[in-house]
Amino acid sequence: MTNKTNAWALLLPLLFLSQWTFAQSPKPAPTPAQFLVRFPASKGAQFDGRLLLMLSKNDKAEPRFQIADGPETQLAFGIDVEDWKAEQLKAFNHSAFGYPIESLKNIPAGEYTVQVLLDKYQTYNRSDGKVVKLGWDRGEGRQWNQAPGNLYSKPIKIKFDPKSTKPIILDLDQEIPPIPEPADTKYVKHIKIKSERLSKFWGRDIYLGAHVLLPEGFDAHPEARYPLAIFHGHFPDDFSGWRTTPPDTTVPCTYSARFKLDCYNRIEQQEAYDFYKMWTGPNFPRMIAIEIQHATPFYDDSYAVNSQNIGPYGDAITYELIPYIEKQFRGIGQGWARFMYGGSTGGWEALAAQLFYPNEYNGCYAACPDPIDFRAYTVVDIYKDKNAYWLDSEFKKTPRPGMRDYLGHVSATLREANMRELVLGTKSRSGQQWDIWEAVYSPVGADGYPQPIWDKYTGEINPKVAEFWKENYDLAYILKRDWPKIGTSLRGKIHIYCGDMDNYYLNNAVYLMEDILKETTNPAYDGEVDYGDRAEHCWNGDHTQPNAISRLRYHRMFIPKWAKEVESRAPAGADLKSWKY
């Protein structure tokens, strides 16, 4: 190990190597390093990845857990590293790109807690001939600050002065440990399969998983064959909302700032225990419920569709994973006996899979779905607007909002959310929301990475990419375009719910989709669109409970609802009896 004085004397040439992480920005003059980062040989020989520097004024948590879109965020800076060797120093100087302050030179002098983290990448030789470097799921669902194997430093207190010419040396000497696999129980089983389709696309073994909740009486009724309830959403570490014991009152109460509720952890446990009692009780429909694990190198899930950048996840889930589960656990194994539900990302996935595989699924319940009409890509019309970050105007510059509360108070702009992502990863590699939309919906660029829908720094929209999005992933447009072909297969299957004060303005796209659904004929869609008055993200159709409760009741809400509807859409001769006991 080199001491700090010698490192400063010997490594002056490194101080001028950093550059902007986006090509569109002007290249600043070289400046002395403020921080130098290294990792020991005991952690590996060399790595590719995204190196992150974080500074915080908040002592409540490590800096790596305090980078957010809202006003509570602390500071982060990022640089790409390739073939970075052990003991080699990497420099953060004034040109390293940051959020929410873009340059280290603009940080006020003072005392901070500082921490660095390396989000590791690996190389993929894809079947389309492209070679890309991306992260991967290690059991955590592509979370940069929690991914096992990522290196980080212990948080330390420093006095920082942007005018100082003496760098601070930080060591990546900590490693995030592996995550234990969840254990099987009487009711919950865990499966994982290698996907041949995805492995071929990515040039390495890719796995899909699921948490499977078996019905009460599964062992006692070997003759029964069961429908499949598919809950879509973000990467689940186990089956959510399920608990076989009462709430643990010995655990300290946790306050929910989002819902302004004390002891929210106990509320969650009580709801999970109540669901267990309902599921095992005499009147709950007997079926198999699953939550899918389909994290990708770009994000914690795939959006359950086929994509140029992500690969054939829609086909892999529909034709590999689901049939495997049905075979293993006595599922009926036919499209009429499968349905989907979910919220937010899961809401979009449920609706998209229903549209793209109209005969493989028999109903979707899409709550607070991600933008389902790109004329309202949150607050942007990607077809007419010229810039995503600023309202079109000749004489003034008004930022577009990115997040609000039920009264309309804005806590982050759309540009701020994208700048946070740009710090966490270039080329759509942040593992965050706007980048995964881009990765799923965009065509592949010449460099193998997704073509940007807009310039990540300036917000200027690319009309050609927008047109590609429209033809392939704008669900409202596709439904209207293809209704003459798929309408008969979709009759009665579409249910959409959204709060009219959704935090991310997702209700705007639902309004547009509803207009299209109302115009459907031969047949009429015969489904449901409903709104919650002043309800935030992610309202799911329950007018009797606040979001804090209804968000915990997806399984109990939609499984009985579908069980009542299925007889009207089941084909002649369908098994509607063996699973009713």
Coordinates of C-alpha atoms in Angstrom, one line a residue, residues 4 8 34 36 67 70 148 174 180 190 210 217 220 223 240 246 248 270-271 313 323 332 388 429 439 493-494 575 578:
K4 CA -0.8 9.4 1.1
W8 CA 0.4 12.6 -4.2
Q34 CA -10.0 16.1 -5.1
L36 CA -8.2 9.3 -5.4
I67 CA -29.0 9.2 -3.2
G70 CA -36.3 14.3 -3.7
P148 CA -23.2 -8.7 -3.6
Q174 CA -15.3 -3.6 1.8
P180 CA -29.0 -16.2 1.2
H190 CA -38.9 -21.3 -5.0
A210 CA -40.4 -17.4 -9.3
G217 CA -55.2 -28.4 0.3
A220 CA -54.8 -33.5 0.0
E223 CA -56.6 -34.8 -8.6
S240 CA -44.7 -10.7 -0.8
P246 CA -49.0 -12.6 13.9
D248 CA -43.8 -9.3 16.0
Q270 CA -50.7 -7.7 10.1
E271 CA -51.9 -7.4 6.5
Y313 CA -38.1 -12.0 -22.0
P323 CA -45.3 -23.8 -18.5
I332 CA -54.2 -26.3 -15.8
A388 CA -38.3 16.5 -22.3
R429 CA -26.8 1.6 -17.4
A439 CA -33.4 0.0 -22.7
K493 CA -59.9 -8.9 -20.0
I494 CA -58.7 -5.3 -19.5
D575 CA -62.0 -27.4 -15.8
S578 CA -61.4 -29.6 -9.7

